[in-house]
mmCIF file of C-alpha atoms in Angstrom:
data_model
loop_
_atom_site.group_PDB
_atom_site.id
_atom_site.type_symbol
_atom_site.label_atom_id
_atom_site.label_comp_id
_atom_site.label_asym_id
_atom_site.label_seq_id
_atom_site.Cartn_x
_atom_site.Cartn_y
_atom_site.Cartn_z
ATOM 1 C CA UNK A 1 16.653 24.284 12.889
ATOM 2 C CA UNK A 2 18.809 21.204 12.647
ATOM 3 C CA UNK A 3 21.880 24.094 12.858
ATOM 4 C CA UNK A 4 23.930 21.644 15.400
ATOM 5 C CA UNK A 5 22.885 18.732 13.373
ATOM 6 C CA UNK A 6 23.742 19.852 10.032
ATOM 7 C CA UNK A 7 27.684 21.396 11.578
ATOM 8 C CA UNK A 8 27.939 17.969 13.668
ATOM 9 C CA UNK A 9 31.173 17.346 12.584
ATOM 10 C CA UNK A 10 31.027 13.617 13.600
ATOM 11 C CA UNK A 11 28.541 13.232 11.207
ATOM 12 C CA UNK A 12 29.728 13.479 7.452
ATOM 13 C CA UNK A 13 27.504 11.043 6.244
ATOM 14 C CA UNK A 14 24.140 14.451 6.894
ATOM 15 C CA UNK A 15 24.913 17.190 5.084
ATOM 16 C CA UNK A 16 21.841 20.022 3.206
ATOM 17 C CA UNK A 17 21.106 17.713 0.502
ATOM 18 C CA UNK A 18 20.921 14.256 1.987
ATOM 19 C CA UNK A 19 18.592 15.867 4.610
ATOM 20 C CA UNK A 20 16.840 17.375 1.692
ATOM 21 C CA UNK A 21 16.349 15.263 -0.156
ATOM 22 C CA UNK A 22 15.086 12.711 3.114
ATOM 23 C CA UNK A 23 12.474 15.060 5.017
ATOM 24 C CA UNK A 24 10.803 15.402 1.741
ATOM 25 C CA UNK A 25 10.797 11.511 0.582
ATOM 26 C CA UNK A 26 9.278 11.309 4.257
ATOM 27 C CA UNK A 27 6.778 14.337 4.022
ATOM 28 C CA UNK A 28 5.396 11.641 1.403
ATOM 29 C CA UNK A 29 5.064 9.146 2.864
ATOM 30 C CA UNK A 30 3.658 10.272 6.109
ATOM 31 C CA UNK A 31 1.303 12.980 4.096
ATOM 32 C CA UNK A 32 -0.355 9.261 2.061
ATOM 33 C CA UNK A 33 -0.994 7.698 5.667
ATOM 34 C CA UNK A 34 -2.178 10.615 7.610
ATOM 35 C CA UNK A 35 -3.481 12.646 4.516
ATOM 36 C CA UNK A 36 -2.956 15.363 7.394
ATOM 37 C CA UNK A 37 -0.197 17.984 5.555
ATOM 38 C CA UNK A 38 -0.362 19.266 9.321
ATOM 39 C CA UNK A 39 0.380 16.008 11.366
ATOM 40 C CA UNK A 40 2.904 14.510 8.168
ATOM 41 C CA UNK A 41 5.219 17.810 9.132
ATOM 42 C CA UNK A 42 4.786 16.805 12.353
ATOM 43 C CA UNK A 43 5.130 13.539 12.505
ATOM 44 C CA UNK A 44 8.905 14.118 10.287
ATOM 45 C CA UNK A 45 9.745 16.800 12.866
ATOM 46 C CA UNK A 46 9.644 14.515 15.217
ATOM 47 C CA UNK A 47 11.828 11.453 13.626
ATOM 48 C CA UNK A 48 14.114 13.385 12.492
ATOM 49 C CA UNK A 49 14.562 15.230 15.240
ATOM 50 C CA UNK A 50 15.022 11.711 17.133
ATOM 51 C CA UNK A 51 16.676 10.419 14.517
ATOM 52 C CA UNK A 52 19.609 12.829 14.365
ATOM 53 C CA UNK A 53 20.614 12.703 17.696
ATOM 54 C CA UNK A 54 21.865 9.417 17.710
ATOM 55 C CA UNK A 55 22.857 8.814 14.565
ATOM 56 C CA UNK A 56 26.005 8.177 14.860
ATOM 57 C CA UNK A 57 27.570 5.154 13.915
ATOM 58 C CA UNK A 58 25.930 4.458 9.803
ATOM 59 C CA UNK A 59 27.894 3.183 7.813
ATOM 60 C CA UNK A 60 26.569 4.714 5.338
ATOM 61 C CA UNK A 61 23.503 6.590 4.562
ATOM 62 C CA UNK A 62 21.258 4.024 3.625
ATOM 63 C CA UNK A 63 21.381 2.484 6.238
ATOM 64 C CA UNK A 64 21.446 5.526 7.877
ATOM 65 C CA UNK A 65 17.467 6.687 5.694
ATOM 66 C CA UNK A 66 16.579 2.660 6.538
ATOM 67 C CA UNK A 67 17.347 3.893 9.989
ATOM 68 C CA UNK A 68 14.794 6.818 10.471
ATOM 69 C CA UNK A 69 12.136 5.626 7.576
ATOM 70 C CA UNK A 70 11.661 3.126 10.314
ATOM 71 C CA UNK A 71 11.518 5.777 13.643
ATOM 72 C CA UNK A 72 9.325 7.849 11.078
ATOM 73 C CA UNK A 73 7.062 4.649 10.768
ATOM 74 C CA UNK A 74 6.755 4.514 14.297
ATOM 75 C CA UNK A 75 5.747 7.861 15.090
ATOM 76 C CA UNK A 76 3.001 7.438 11.919
ATOM 77 C CA UNK A 77 1.871 4.484 13.738
ATOM 78 C CA UNK A 78 1.392 6.410 17.046
ATOM 79 C CA UNK A 79 -0.884 8.737 15.749
ATOM 80 C CA UNK A 80 -2.570 5.952 13.339
ATOM 81 C CA UNK A 81 -3.114 4.594 16.844
ATOM 82 C CA UNK A 82 -4.890 7.178 18.898
ATOM 83 C CA UNK A 83 -6.886 8.614 16.681
ATOM 84 C CA UNK A 84 -7.561 4.611 15.949
ATOM 85 C CA UNK A 85 -9.538 5.735 19.528
ATOM 86 C CA UNK A 86 -11.919 8.608 18.408
ATOM 87 C CA UNK A 87 -12.795 7.074 14.714
ATOM 88 C CA UNK A 88 -14.649 4.342 13.594
ATOM 89 C CA UNK A 89 -12.940 2.508 11.360
ATOM 90 C CA UNK A 90 -15.133 -0.150 9.921
ATOM 91 C CA UNK A 91 -18.003 2.975 9.837
ATOM 92 C CA UNK A 92 -19.023 2.999 5.712
ATOM 93 C CA UNK A 93 -18.760 6.287 4.002
ATOM 94 C CA UNK A 94 -20.615 6.726 0.880
ATOM 95 C CA UNK A 95 -16.943 6.812 -1.302
ATOM 96 C CA UNK A 96 -16.683 2.916 0.252
ATOM 97 C CA UNK A 97 -20.623 1.993 -0.407
ATOM 98 C CA UNK A 98 -19.595 3.114 -3.966
ATOM 99 C CA UNK A 99 -16.539 1.000 -4.329
ATOM 100 C CA UNK A 100 -18.628 -2.083 -3.651
ATOM 101 C CA UNK A 101 -20.493 -1.747 -5.337
ATOM 102 C CA UNK A 102 -19.108 -1.329 -8.561
ATOM 103 C CA UNK A 103 -16.716 -4.673 -7.266
ATOM 104 C CA UNK A 104 -20.316 -5.843 -7.472
ATOM 105 C CA UNK A 105 -20.762 -4.974 -11.030
ATOM 106 C CA UNK A 106 -17.619 -6.586 -12.440
ATOM 107 C CA UNK A 107 -19.882 -10.046 -11.674
ATOM 108 C CA UNK A 108 -22.762 -12.004 -13.255
ATOM 109 C CA UNK A 109 -25.802 -12.908 -10.881
ATOM 110 C CA UNK A 110 -23.883 -16.270 -10.481
ATOM 111 C CA UNK A 111 -20.316 -14.606 -9.022
ATOM 112 C CA UNK A 112 -18.589 -15.654 -11.679
ATOM 113 C CA UNK A 113 -16.889 -12.582 -14.403
ATOM 114 C CA UNK A 114 -18.596 -10.388 -16.746
ATOM 115 C CA UNK A 115 -16.903 -10.336 -20.246
ATOM 116 C CA UNK A 116 -16.155 -7.413 -20.031
ATOM 117 C CA UNK A 117 -14.656 -7.468 -16.682
ATOM 118 C CA UNK A 118 -12.486 -10.001 -16.396
ATOM 119 C CA UNK A 119 -9.201 -9.488 -15.789
ATOM 120 C CA UNK A 120 -6.477 -9.165 -18.658
ATOM 121 C CA UNK A 121 -2.547 -10.191 -18.425
ATOM 122 C CA UNK A 122 -0.504 -7.322 -17.389
ATOM 123 C CA UNK A 123 2.643 -8.557 -18.669
ATOM 124 C CA UNK A 124 5.964 -7.582 -17.944
ATOM 125 C CA UNK A 125 5.017 -5.972 -14.597
ATOM 126 C CA UNK A 126 8.967 -5.802 -14.125
ATOM 127 C CA UNK A 127 8.456 -3.093 -17.044
ATOM 128 C CA UNK A 128 5.449 -0.163 -15.480
ATOM 129 C CA UNK A 129 7.306 -1.030 -11.769
ATOM 130 C CA UNK A 130 10.573 0.960 -14.558
ATOM 131 C CA UNK A 131 8.681 3.989 -14.838
ATOM 132 C CA UNK A 132 8.162 7.145 -12.515
ATOM 133 C CA UNK A 133 4.822 7.894 -14.424
ATOM 134 C CA UNK A 134 3.880 4.498 -13.194
ATOM 135 C CA UNK A 135 4.340 5.154 -9.976
ATOM 136 C CA UNK A 136 2.647 9.208 -10.003
ATOM 137 C CA UNK A 137 -0.594 7.048 -11.109
ATOM 138 C CA UNK A 138 0.123 3.429 -8.296
ATOM 139 C CA UNK A 139 0.373 8.020 -6.009
ATOM 140 C CA UNK A 140 -2.665 8.947 -7.580
ATOM 141 C CA UNK A 141 -4.193 5.585 -6.989
ATOM 142 C CA UNK A 142 -2.874 5.281 -3.167
ATOM 143 C CA UNK A 143 -4.656 9.068 -2.567
ATOM 144 C CA UNK A 144 -7.990 8.843 -4.956
ATOM 145 C CA UNK A 145 -8.613 5.080 -1.914
ATOM 146 C CA UNK A 146 -11.552 5.879 0.838
ATOM 147 C CA UNK A 147 -10.595 7.577 4.109
ATOM 148 C CA UNK A 148 -10.376 4.215 6.010
ATOM 149 C CA UNK A 149 -9.966 2.077 3.861
ATOM 150 C CA UNK A 150 -6.247 3.426 2.415
ATOM 151 C CA UNK A 151 -5.618 3.512 6.496
ATOM 152 C CA UNK A 152 -6.152 -0.334 6.674
ATOM 153 C CA UNK A 153 -4.481 -0.728 3.390
ATOM 154 C CA UNK A 154 -1.043 1.134 4.488
ATOM 155 C CA UNK A 155 -0.367 -0.004 7.575
ATOM 156 C CA UNK A 156 -0.133 -4.177 6.385
ATOM 157 C CA UNK A 157 1.032 -2.783 3.603
ATOM 158 C CA UNK A 158 3.424 0.401 3.648
ATOM 159 C CA UNK A 159 3.576 -0.200 7.843
ATOM 160 C CA UNK A 160 3.969 -4.037 7.249
ATOM 161 C CA UNK A 161 2.542 -4.988 9.961
ATOM 162 C CA UNK A 162 0.291 -8.185 10.734
ATOM 163 C CA UNK A 163 -3.065 -8.208 9.458
ATOM 164 C CA UNK A 164 -4.758 -9.331 13.282
ATOM 165 C CA UNK A 165 -2.081 -6.592 14.335
ATOM 166 C CA UNK A 166 -3.623 -4.334 11.945
ATOM 167 C CA UNK A 167 -7.202 -5.837 12.911
ATOM 168 C CA UNK A 168 -6.087 -5.101 16.529
ATOM 169 C CA UNK A 169 -4.566 -1.486 16.576
ATOM 170 C CA UNK A 170 -7.271 -0.090 14.928
ATOM 171 C CA UNK A 171 -10.438 -2.936 17.580
ATOM 172 C CA UNK A 172 -12.074 -4.497 14.129
ATOM 173 C CA UNK A 173 -12.989 -7.469 13.785
ATOM 174 C CA UNK A 174 -10.087 -9.533 11.716
ATOM 175 C CA UNK A 175 -13.200 -10.214 9.415
ATOM 176 C CA UNK A 176 -13.784 -6.793 8.613
ATOM 177 C CA UNK A 177 -9.909 -6.414 8.192
ATOM 178 C CA UNK A 178 -10.287 -8.769 5.462
ATOM 179 C CA UNK A 179 -13.791 -6.916 3.436
ATOM 180 C CA UNK A 180 -11.301 -3.973 3.979
ATOM 181 C CA UNK A 181 -8.416 -5.033 2.833
ATOM 182 C CA UNK A 182 -10.063 -6.483 0.057
ATOM 183 C CA UNK A 183 -11.351 -3.527 -0.885
ATOM 184 C CA UNK A 184 -8.383 -1.302 -0.836
ATOM 185 C CA UNK A 185 -6.546 -4.467 -2.786
ATOM 186 C CA UNK A 186 -9.844 -4.182 -5.443
ATOM 187 C CA UNK A 187 -10.412 -0.363 -5.690
ATOM 188 C CA UNK A 188 -6.342 -0.652 -6.778
ATOM 189 C CA UNK A 189 -6.265 -2.784 -9.228
ATOM 190 C CA UNK A 190 -9.108 -0.991 -10.858
ATOM 191 C CA UNK A 191 -7.467 2.316 -10.995
ATOM 192 C CA UNK A 192 -4.339 1.063 -11.966
ATOM 193 C CA UNK A 193 -6.044 -0.840 -15.141
ATOM 194 C CA UNK A 194 -7.700 2.461 -16.021
ATOM 195 C CA UNK A 195 -4.832 4.615 -15.732
ATOM 196 C CA UNK A 196 -1.771 2.156 -16.345
ATOM 197 C CA UNK A 197 -2.802 -1.187 -17.537
ATOM 198 C CA UNK A 198 -5.839 -0.471 -20.628
ATOM 199 C CA UNK A 199 -4.873 -0.422 -23.599
ATOM 200 C CA UNK A 200 -3.743 2.825 -26.089
ATOM 201 C CA UNK A 201 -3.545 5.075 -22.400
ATOM 202 C CA UNK A 202 0.432 5.568 -22.234
ATOM 203 C CA UNK A 203 2.885 5.577 -24.817
ATOM 204 C CA UNK A 204 5.092 2.144 -24.715
ATOM 205 C CA UNK B 1 -16.434 -24.681 -7.604
ATOM 206 C CA UNK B 2 -15.728 -21.510 -5.676
ATOM 207 C CA UNK B 3 -17.052 -19.036 -7.475
ATOM 208 C CA UNK B 4 -14.739 -16.147 -9.280
ATOM 209 C CA UNK B 5 -16.341 -13.293 -6.547
ATOM 210 C CA UNK B 6 -15.121 -15.800 -3.611
ATOM 211 C CA UNK B 7 -12.303 -16.734 -4.894
ATOM 212 C CA UNK B 8 -11.265 -13.369 -5.614
ATOM 213 C CA UNK B 9 -11.639 -13.127 -1.454
ATOM 214 C CA UNK B 10 -9.297 -16.210 -0.694
ATOM 215 C CA UNK B 11 -6.346 -14.428 -3.370
ATOM 216 C CA UNK B 12 -6.261 -11.579 -1.027
ATOM 217 C CA UNK B 13 -6.954 -13.508 1.813
ATOM 218 C CA UNK B 14 -4.612 -15.511 0.207
ATOM 219 C CA UNK B 15 -1.573 -12.073 1.343
ATOM 220 C CA UNK B 16 -3.001 -11.960 4.682
ATOM 221 C CA UNK B 17 -3.009 -15.993 6.556
ATOM 222 C CA UNK B 18 -1.732 -19.613 5.402
ATOM 223 C CA UNK B 19 -4.689 -20.196 3.494
ATOM 224 C CA UNK B 20 -6.134 -24.040 4.231
ATOM 225 C CA UNK B 21 -5.017 -27.661 2.581
ATOM 226 C CA UNK B 22 -8.971 -27.097 1.056
ATOM 227 C CA UNK B 23 -8.957 -23.602 0.266
ATOM 228 C CA UNK B 24 -5.835 -24.028 -1.440
ATOM 229 C CA UNK B 25 -6.697 -27.522 -3.535
ATOM 230 C CA UNK B 26 -10.743 -25.274 -4.465
ATOM 231 C CA UNK B 27 -8.803 -21.852 -5.092
ATOM 232 C CA UNK B 28 -6.116 -24.413 -7.479
ATOM 233 C CA UNK B 29 -8.842 -25.974 -8.868
ATOM 234 C CA UNK B 30 -10.863 -23.211 -9.923
ATOM 235 C CA UNK B 31 -7.080 -21.436 -11.026
ATOM 236 C CA UNK B 32 -6.536 -24.650 -13.572
ATOM 237 C CA UNK B 33 -9.517 -23.090 -15.092
ATOM 238 C CA UNK B 34 -10.007 -19.854 -15.133
ATOM 239 C CA UNK B 35 -8.616 -17.047 -17.417
ATOM 240 C CA UNK B 36 -9.592 -14.408 -15.402
ATOM 241 C CA UNK B 37 -8.815 -15.499 -11.554
ATOM 242 C CA UNK B 38 -5.604 -16.390 -13.131
ATOM 243 C CA UNK B 39 -5.165 -12.665 -14.128
ATOM 244 C CA UNK B 40 -6.652 -11.752 -11.214
ATOM 245 C CA UNK B 41 -3.687 -13.132 -9.395
ATOM 246 C CA UNK B 42 -1.380 -12.554 -10.783
ATOM 247 C CA UNK B 43 -2.110 -8.761 -10.141
ATOM 248 C CA UNK B 44 -2.214 -9.069 -6.772
ATOM 249 C CA UNK B 45 1.113 -10.606 -6.556
ATOM 250 C CA UNK B 46 1.647 -6.943 -9.140
ATOM 251 C CA UNK B 47 0.190 -4.893 -6.370
ATOM 252 C CA UNK B 48 2.289 -6.257 -3.586
ATOM 253 C CA UNK B 49 4.872 -6.538 -5.295
ATOM 254 C CA UNK B 50 4.724 -3.121 -6.235
ATOM 255 C CA UNK B 51 3.924 -1.299 -2.312
ATOM 256 C CA UNK B 52 7.060 -2.961 -1.335
ATOM 257 C CA UNK B 53 9.727 -1.095 -3.959
ATOM 258 C CA UNK B 54 7.160 2.073 -3.140
ATOM 259 C CA UNK B 55 8.501 1.641 0.155
ATOM 260 C CA UNK B 56 11.833 0.830 -0.649
ATOM 261 C CA UNK B 57 12.157 2.754 -2.828
ATOM 262 C CA UNK B 58 10.988 6.297 -0.652
ATOM 263 C CA UNK B 59 13.906 4.208 2.178
ATOM 264 C CA UNK B 60 16.723 3.980 -0.094
ATOM 265 C CA UNK B 61 20.052 6.558 0.376
ATOM 266 C CA UNK B 62 19.975 8.622 -2.796
ATOM 267 C CA UNK B 63 23.395 7.938 -3.262
#
């Protein structure tokens, strides 16, 4: 479908392999945030078409890919903005309530950690970040977050909005935003603790 | 004295806004004596770094 772009002799940067890899990464990125395969495909398609129409003049593929992802992020934000008008992001699902209850069980009545729940030292983070299996776990933990919680978190951390902008875009109060981000971060930390950092879970 | 639970909230908000001087002082006082919360802070920093790296890796040109 991008025949004319693939053959465009003005852009030797872009070939079939580059497009395939870029597209795959874009779909993964979009799917994680939109949680809908066909929406992800659509938004990636739109972003690629927009990007490739103006892809001249890049010094290298890295710069080009960053720019393409910038377009993708804008498209994702547009879609989230539209959806925010019809969904109540601050509504609590049972999954969110479960996360909150689990978090509460980590503390004694005086709100200090129970001995078993006291956060442990995760050692050298670089070592985890270098391992592909860590990223598989990280991916799985992100997918495991409740939808609305994940949406707020990803706008903050992946689309790199400032927190007040996230609240404004999704029409939620700042304090609600804080509660949701706290829930997301704790949910992810516990998921990583359980599935990656727990002793004996992985051989390295 | 802040409770550990309150500290988790402040550390999370610290990633989203500048904490006030009063908040910082209270936080540091707690962290000075609470090993669990110091680990929690490191874990939060780790999470942010992982997110940053996740996005960067997706965007990197593969050549």
